[in-house]
Amino acid sequence: MAARLYPRSVEEVFKDFKGRRVALVKALTTDVEEFYQQCDPGSLDILNSTAARTSCVAPHYPIKAWEFPNMPILGYSFTYSRHERENLCLYGHPHEEWEVNLPVEEVPPELPEPALGINFARDGMQEKDWLALIAVHSDSWLLSVAFYFGARFSIDKADRKRLFSMINELPTVFEVVTGAAKKLQKEKSPVSNSSSKSKSNSKPVKVSKPQPKDEEEEELDEEEDDEHGETLCGACGDNYASDEFWICCDICEKWFHGKCVKITPAKAEQIKQYKCPSCSNKRPRP
């Protein structure tokens, strides 16, 4: 078996970090519907002497009365069988792909492992709180992997500091998933009401690559860059760039790289009202 190649320099570790981070943000935002389905916790079948057979969320710990408030637990003798899945983890890979899978079996693992058992909390929490919790643990895992490489390949103190500074320039997964990154960006770079309205109501238009301009046009471009330079993509969390195609969701008013939400300029021209994947996949609460 060929030896696995791991990042060794600060730049390589940072590239690995960014790839894993983009993958995790995808899972928790643009691909959230698929991610939700893959985190099925399974079910628990309960049978007692007087009640009908019932199926409910399978806990990975013994049944307690307060876990089933709508069932007359006290005074009954229950038998139950488990149909639960194993503890699952969310992995982000350097090539910007995510995966829900079982934890590795080797002990100790070759790399730090992400949070275990994310599927068991899914049906016991509000979806947004569940996603935020996974986002926090994902941030912790990303840092642990990056600094594992730093320790393993003897990156010195100065380069570790530089690595953290590079990482710290990006919004955390938690900030992107909860919308805190957008709020922080607004606080850092407030814009006027008129320009904000223009931005949120504008149709998706690709900004062409810069051509030679006169001084007046260059000044206008600089003003636009100042206004939108801190705008973050709602999917990957990267900053606005004037030479890339962006599209704005008409529901949540977040901006996205076209490539992150798989929308081309030609396709955007045919869309009357654009809904980002997160807004399209929102399920009405019972």
Tab-separated table of C-alpha atoms in Angstrom:
chain	number	residue	atom	x	y	z
A	1	MET	CA	0.000	0.000	0.000
A	2	ALA	CA	1.354	3.408	-0.950
A	3	ALA	CA	2.245	5.735	1.907
A	4	ARG	CA	-0.295	8.507	2.522
A	5	LEU	CA	1.032	11.964	1.777
A	6	TYR	CA	0.380	14.480	4.535
A	7	PRO	CA	0.913	18.266	4.427
A	8	ARG	CA	4.247	19.296	5.930
A	9	SER	CA	4.642	23.045	5.382
A	10	VAL	CA	2.477	25.845	6.789
A	11	GLU	CA	1.048	26.519	3.326
A	12	GLU	CA	0.237	22.841	2.769
A	13	VAL	CA	-1.395	22.499	6.197
A	14	PHE	CA	-3.467	25.628	5.558
A	15	LYS	CA	-4.569	24.300	2.154
A	16	ASP	CA	-5.583	21.017	3.832
A	17	PHE	CA	-7.497	23.000	6.494
A	18	LYS	CA	-9.353	25.072	3.890
A	19	GLY	CA	-10.375	21.998	1.895
A	20	ARG	CA	-11.745	20.216	4.965
A	21	ARG	CA	-13.493	23.393	6.140
A	22	VAL	CA	-15.229	23.956	2.785
A	23	ALA	CA	-16.444	20.343	2.885
A	24	LEU	CA	-17.918	20.728	6.384
A	25	VAL	CA	-19.612	24.021	5.502
A	26	LYS	CA	-21.159	22.328	2.453
A	27	ALA	CA	-22.553	19.501	4.586
A	28	LEU	CA	-24.141	21.932	7.054
A	29	THR	CA	-25.482	24.463	4.512
A	30	THR	CA	-25.867	23.704	0.799
A	31	ASP	CA	-25.996	19.900	1.264
A	32	VAL	CA	-27.910	19.997	4.557
A	33	GLU	CA	-30.875	17.931	3.291
A	34	GLU	CA	-28.635	15.037	2.253
A	35	PHE	CA	-26.594	15.353	5.445
A	36	TYR	CA	-29.768	15.278	7.584
A	37	GLN	CA	-30.943	12.065	5.905
A	38	GLN	CA	-27.574	10.352	6.372
A	39	CYS	CA	-27.697	11.050	10.116
A	40	ASP	CA	-30.749	8.877	10.772
A	41	PRO	CA	-30.454	7.693	14.400
A	42	GLY	CA	-32.678	4.631	13.880
A	43	SER	CA	-35.605	3.733	16.138
A	44	LEU	CA	-36.428	1.926	19.345
A	45	ASP	CA	-39.383	-0.480	19.532
A	46	ILE	CA	-41.102	-0.500	22.931
A	47	LEU	CA	-43.621	-3.075	24.136
A	48	ASN	CA	-45.406	-3.249	27.486
A	49	SER	CA	-48.103	-5.478	28.915
A	50	THR	CA	-50.989	-3.076	28.362
A	51	ALA	CA	-49.891	-0.516	25.756
A	52	ALA	CA	-49.640	-0.929	22.011
A	53	ARG	CA	-46.250	-1.293	20.363
A	54	THR	CA	-44.662	2.094	19.758
A	55	SER	CA	-41.620	3.264	17.810
A	56	CYS	CA	-39.604	6.247	18.999
A	57	VAL	CA	-36.129	7.693	18.786
A	58	ALA	CA	-33.481	5.262	19.930
A	59	PRO	CA	-31.354	6.540	22.790
A	60	HIS	CA	-27.873	5.104	23.152
A	61	TYR	CA	-28.340	4.898	26.894
A	62	PRO	CA	-30.978	3.184	29.130
A	63	ILE	CA	-34.580	4.424	29.033
A	64	LYS	CA	-35.546	6.988	31.662
A	65	ALA	CA	-39.054	8.226	32.436
A	66	TRP	CA	-38.361	11.873	31.531
A	67	GLU	CA	-37.171	10.892	28.048
A	68	PHE	CA	-40.699	9.839	27.059
A	69	PRO	CA	-42.990	12.445	28.668
A	70	ASN	CA	-46.067	11.374	26.698
A	71	MET	CA	-45.937	7.733	27.793
A	72	PRO	CA	-47.126	6.309	31.157
A	73	ILE	CA	-43.746	4.845	32.107
A	74	LEU	CA	-44.212	4.589	35.871
A	75	GLY	CA	-45.940	1.408	36.996
A	76	TYR	CA	-45.269	-0.480	33.742
A	77	SER	CA	-42.774	-3.136	32.856
A	78	PHE	CA	-41.179	-2.469	29.469
A	79	THR	CA	-39.279	-4.645	27.077
A	80	TYR	CA	-37.621	-3.093	24.051
A	81	SER	CA	-35.430	-3.947	21.082
A	82	ARG	CA	-32.938	-1.621	19.432
A	83	HIS	CA	-32.873	-0.871	15.716
A	84	GLU	CA	-30.329	1.900	15.958
A	85	ARG	CA	-27.434	2.753	13.756
A	86	GLU	CA	-23.894	2.974	15.047
A	87	ASN	CA	-22.330	6.186	16.314
A	88	LEU	CA	-21.581	8.302	13.236
A	89	CYS	CA	-19.065	11.086	12.571
A	90	LEU	CA	-18.927	13.923	10.040
A	91	TYR	CA	-15.624	13.996	8.152
A	92	GLY	CA	-14.351	16.779	5.899
A	93	HIS	CA	-11.753	15.748	3.338
A	94	PRO	CA	-9.004	17.935	1.844
A	95	HIS	CA	-10.547	17.680	-1.644
A	96	GLU	CA	-13.651	19.566	-0.360
A	97	GLU	CA	-15.894	16.505	-0.038
A	98	TRP	CA	-17.720	15.518	3.162
A	99	GLU	CA	-18.673	12.095	4.463
A	100	VAL	CA	-20.826	10.673	7.258
A	101	ASN	CA	-19.231	7.453	8.416
A	102	LEU	CA	-18.299	5.240	11.336
A	103	PRO	CA	-15.218	6.223	13.353
A	104	VAL	CA	-11.977	4.486	12.480
A	105	GLU	CA	-11.317	1.249	14.345
A	106	GLU	CA	-7.609	1.687	14.973
A	107	VAL	CA	-6.571	2.890	18.440
A	108	PRO	CA	-5.060	5.413	18.663
A	109	PRO	CA	-6.338	6.791	15.337
A	110	GLU	CA	-3.905	7.996	12.695
A	111	LEU	CA	-5.529	11.459	12.745
A	112	PRO	CA	-7.656	13.156	15.411
A	113	GLU	CA	-11.281	12.023	15.146
A	114	PRO	CA	-14.372	14.289	14.868
A	115	ALA	CA	-17.249	14.243	17.374
A	116	LEU	CA	-18.809	10.804	17.809
A	117	GLY	CA	-22.524	9.995	17.695
A	118	ILE	CA	-23.855	13.099	15.925
A	119	ASN	CA	-26.819	11.089	14.620
A	120	PHE	CA	-28.224	10.304	18.088
A	121	ALA	CA	-28.813	13.975	18.925
A	122	ARG	CA	-30.589	14.744	15.644
A	123	ASP	CA	-34.220	14.115	16.572
A	124	GLY	CA	-33.941	15.364	20.145
A	125	MET	CA	-33.027	18.949	19.219
A	126	GLN	CA	-34.213	21.781	17.000
A	127	GLU	CA	-32.511	21.309	13.639
A	128	LYS	CA	-30.732	24.680	13.746
A	129	ASP	CA	-29.385	23.923	17.244
A	130	TRP	CA	-28.251	20.469	16.152
A	131	LEU	CA	-26.408	21.904	13.139
A	132	ALA	CA	-24.832	24.622	15.299
A	133	LEU	CA	-23.622	21.993	17.781
A	134	ILE	CA	-22.022	19.950	14.998
A	135	ALA	CA	-20.476	23.136	13.589
A	136	VAL	CA	-18.791	23.906	16.939
A	137	HIS	CA	-17.355	20.399	17.157
A	138	SER	CA	-16.275	20.614	13.513
A	139	ASP	CA	-14.289	23.790	14.233
A	140	SER	CA	-12.576	22.026	17.118
A	141	TRP	CA	-11.752	19.048	14.920
A	142	LEU	CA	-10.349	21.206	12.109
A	143	LEU	CA	-7.963	22.945	14.511
A	144	SER	CA	-6.892	19.661	16.081
A	145	VAL	CA	-6.048	18.164	12.661
A	146	ALA	CA	-4.115	21.268	11.575
A	147	PHE	CA	-2.030	21.394	14.747
A	148	TYR	CA	-1.563	17.630	14.715
A	149	PHE	CA	0.283	18.122	11.418
A	150	GLY	CA	2.183	21.014	12.988
A	151	ALA	CA	3.355	18.832	15.868
A	152	ARG	CA	4.064	15.746	13.793
A	153	PHE	CA	6.196	17.539	11.243
A	154	SER	CA	7.904	19.856	13.756
A	155	ILE	CA	6.526	23.184	12.581
A	156	ASP	CA	8.253	25.714	14.832
A	157	LYS	CA	6.707	28.331	17.120
A	158	ALA	CA	6.824	31.181	14.588
A	159	ASP	CA	5.228	29.079	11.855
A	160	ARG	CA	2.542	27.755	14.220
A	161	LYS	CA	1.667	31.354	15.031
A	162	ARG	CA	1.558	32.172	11.320
A	163	LEU	CA	-0.622	29.126	10.651
A	164	PHE	CA	-3.114	30.170	13.332
A	165	SER	CA	-3.203	33.722	11.937
A	166	MET	CA	-4.018	32.361	8.473
A	167	ILE	CA	-6.755	30.137	9.903
A	168	ASN	CA	-8.123	32.965	12.026
A	169	GLU	CA	-8.692	35.116	8.935
A	170	LEU	CA	-11.470	32.726	7.869
A	171	PRO	CA	-14.861	32.697	9.608
A	172	THR	CA	-15.434	29.558	11.651
A	173	VAL	CA	-17.830	26.853	10.492
A	174	PHE	CA	-20.081	27.840	13.406
A	175	GLU	CA	-20.114	31.489	12.288
A	176	VAL	CA	-21.058	30.509	8.725
A	177	VAL	CA	-23.752	27.992	9.755
A	178	THR	CA	-25.431	30.274	12.310
A	179	GLY	CA	-25.143	33.437	10.233
A	180	ALA	CA	-22.836	35.061	12.790
A	181	ALA	CA	-20.209	35.626	10.091
A	182	LYS	CA	-22.632	37.801	8.137
A	183	LYS	CA	-23.546	39.729	11.293
A	184	LEU	CA	-19.886	40.316	12.167
A	185	GLN	CA	-19.188	41.430	8.611
A	186	LYS	CA	-22.019	43.993	8.803
A	187	GLU	CA	-20.690	45.329	12.108
A	188	LYS	CA	-17.183	45.641	10.684
A	189	SER	CA	-18.246	47.224	7.408
A	190	PRO	CA	-21.621	49.012	7.676
A	191	VAL	CA	-23.155	50.247	4.424
A	192	SER	CA	-25.897	52.762	3.756
A	193	ASN	CA	-29.547	51.681	3.537
A	194	SER	CA	-29.759	52.587	-0.131
A	195	SER	CA	-26.732	50.540	-1.119
A	196	SER	CA	-27.871	47.612	1.054
A	197	LYS	CA	-31.303	47.604	-0.583
A	198	SER	CA	-29.759	47.769	-4.014
A	199	LYS	CA	-27.555	44.797	-3.195
A	200	SER	CA	-30.308	42.583	-1.772
A	201	ASN	CA	-32.819	43.286	-4.548
A	202	SER	CA	-30.443	43.112	-7.478
A	203	LYS	CA	-30.797	40.306	-9.997
A	204	PRO	CA	-27.893	37.862	-10.208
A	205	VAL	CA	-25.355	39.317	-12.598
A	206	LYS	CA	-21.883	38.091	-13.374
A	207	VAL	CA	-19.192	40.684	-12.891
A	208	SER	CA	-16.910	40.545	-15.897
A	209	LYS	CA	-13.154	40.382	-15.540
A	210	PRO	CA	-11.577	43.822	-15.288
A	211	GLN	CA	-10.618	45.608	-18.481
A	212	PRO	CA	-8.386	48.692	-18.818
A	213	LYS	CA	-10.296	51.637	-17.316
A	214	ASP	CA	-9.887	55.358	-16.942
A	215	GLU	CA	-9.294	56.987	-13.540
A	216	GLU	CA	-12.995	57.692	-12.849
A	217	GLU	CA	-13.987	54.055	-13.471
A	218	GLU	CA	-11.139	52.827	-11.269
A	219	GLU	CA	-12.342	55.038	-8.408
A	220	LEU	CA	-15.883	53.641	-8.728
A	221	ASP	CA	-14.509	50.095	-8.686
A	222	GLU	CA	-12.503	50.830	-5.569
A	223	GLU	CA	-15.652	52.112	-3.843
A	224	GLU	CA	-17.525	48.935	-4.815
A	225	ASP	CA	-14.689	46.748	-3.542
A	226	ASP	CA	-14.690	48.664	-0.236
A	227	GLU	CA	-18.455	48.127	0.083
A	228	HIS	CA	-18.548	44.420	-0.799
A	229	GLY	CA	-15.012	43.314	0.013
A	230	GLU	CA	-16.092	41.918	3.399
A	231	THR	CA	-19.091	40.035	1.952
A	232	LEU	CA	-18.792	36.322	2.667
A	233	CYS	CA	-20.113	33.429	0.625
A	234	GLY	CA	-22.951	31.737	2.542
A	235	ALA	CA	-21.630	28.314	1.499
A	236	CYS	CA	-17.828	28.342	1.737
A	237	GLY	CA	-17.351	31.514	3.839
A	238	ASP	CA	-14.730	33.008	1.506
A	239	ASN	CA	-14.648	36.721	0.728
A	240	TYR	CA	-16.215	38.540	-2.202
A	241	ALA	CA	-14.088	38.820	-5.327
A	242	SER	CA	-15.065	41.130	-8.187
A	243	ASP	CA	-13.942	38.689	-10.905
A	244	GLU	CA	-16.243	35.858	-9.745
A	245	PHE	CA	-19.936	35.234	-10.382
A	246	TRP	CA	-22.092	35.680	-7.263
A	247	ILE	CA	-25.807	35.194	-6.671
A	248	CYS	CA	-28.030	36.476	-3.846
A	249	CYS	CA	-30.814	34.441	-2.210
A	250	ASP	CA	-34.089	36.392	-2.332
A	251	ILE	CA	-35.252	34.744	0.917
A	252	CYS	CA	-32.346	34.981	3.386
A	253	GLU	CA	-30.415	37.627	1.373
A	254	LYS	CA	-27.131	35.727	1.685
A	255	TRP	CA	-24.662	35.864	-1.205
A	256	PHE	CA	-23.070	32.771	-2.726
A	257	HIS	CA	-20.382	31.914	-5.253
A	258	GLY	CA	-22.170	30.522	-8.291
A	259	LYS	CA	-19.854	27.509	-8.239
A	260	CYS	CA	-20.720	26.756	-4.584
A	261	VAL	CA	-24.474	26.482	-5.313
A	262	LYS	CA	-24.051	25.123	-8.870
A	263	ILE	CA	-25.609	28.139	-10.609
A	264	THR	CA	-24.103	29.468	-13.845
A	265	PRO	CA	-24.639	33.009	-15.184
A	266	ALA	CA	-26.793	31.599	-18.001
A	267	LYS	CA	-28.962	29.664	-15.545
A	268	ALA	CA	-29.251	32.694	-13.269
A	269	GLU	CA	-30.784	34.750	-16.085
A	270	GLN	CA	-33.733	32.321	-16.172
A	271	ILE	CA	-34.422	32.527	-12.412
A	272	LYS	CA	-37.105	34.991	-11.288
A	273	GLN	CA	-36.643	34.360	-7.556
A	274	TYR	CA	-33.560	32.531	-6.360
A	275	LYS	CA	-33.708	30.369	-3.226
A	276	CYS	CA	-30.434	29.044	-1.828
A	277	PRO	CA	-30.245	25.312	-0.928
A	278	SER	CA	-30.816	26.011	2.766
A	279	CYS	CA	-34.010	28.003	2.141
A	280	SER	CA	-35.222	25.488	-0.458
A	281	ASN	CA	-34.749	22.580	1.944
A	282	LYS	CA	-36.415	24.107	4.999
A	283	ARG	CA	-39.129	21.786	6.230
A	284	PRO	CA	-42.227	23.205	7.939
A	285	ARG	CA	-42.336	22.361	11.617
A	286	PRO	CA	-45.323	20.277	12.799
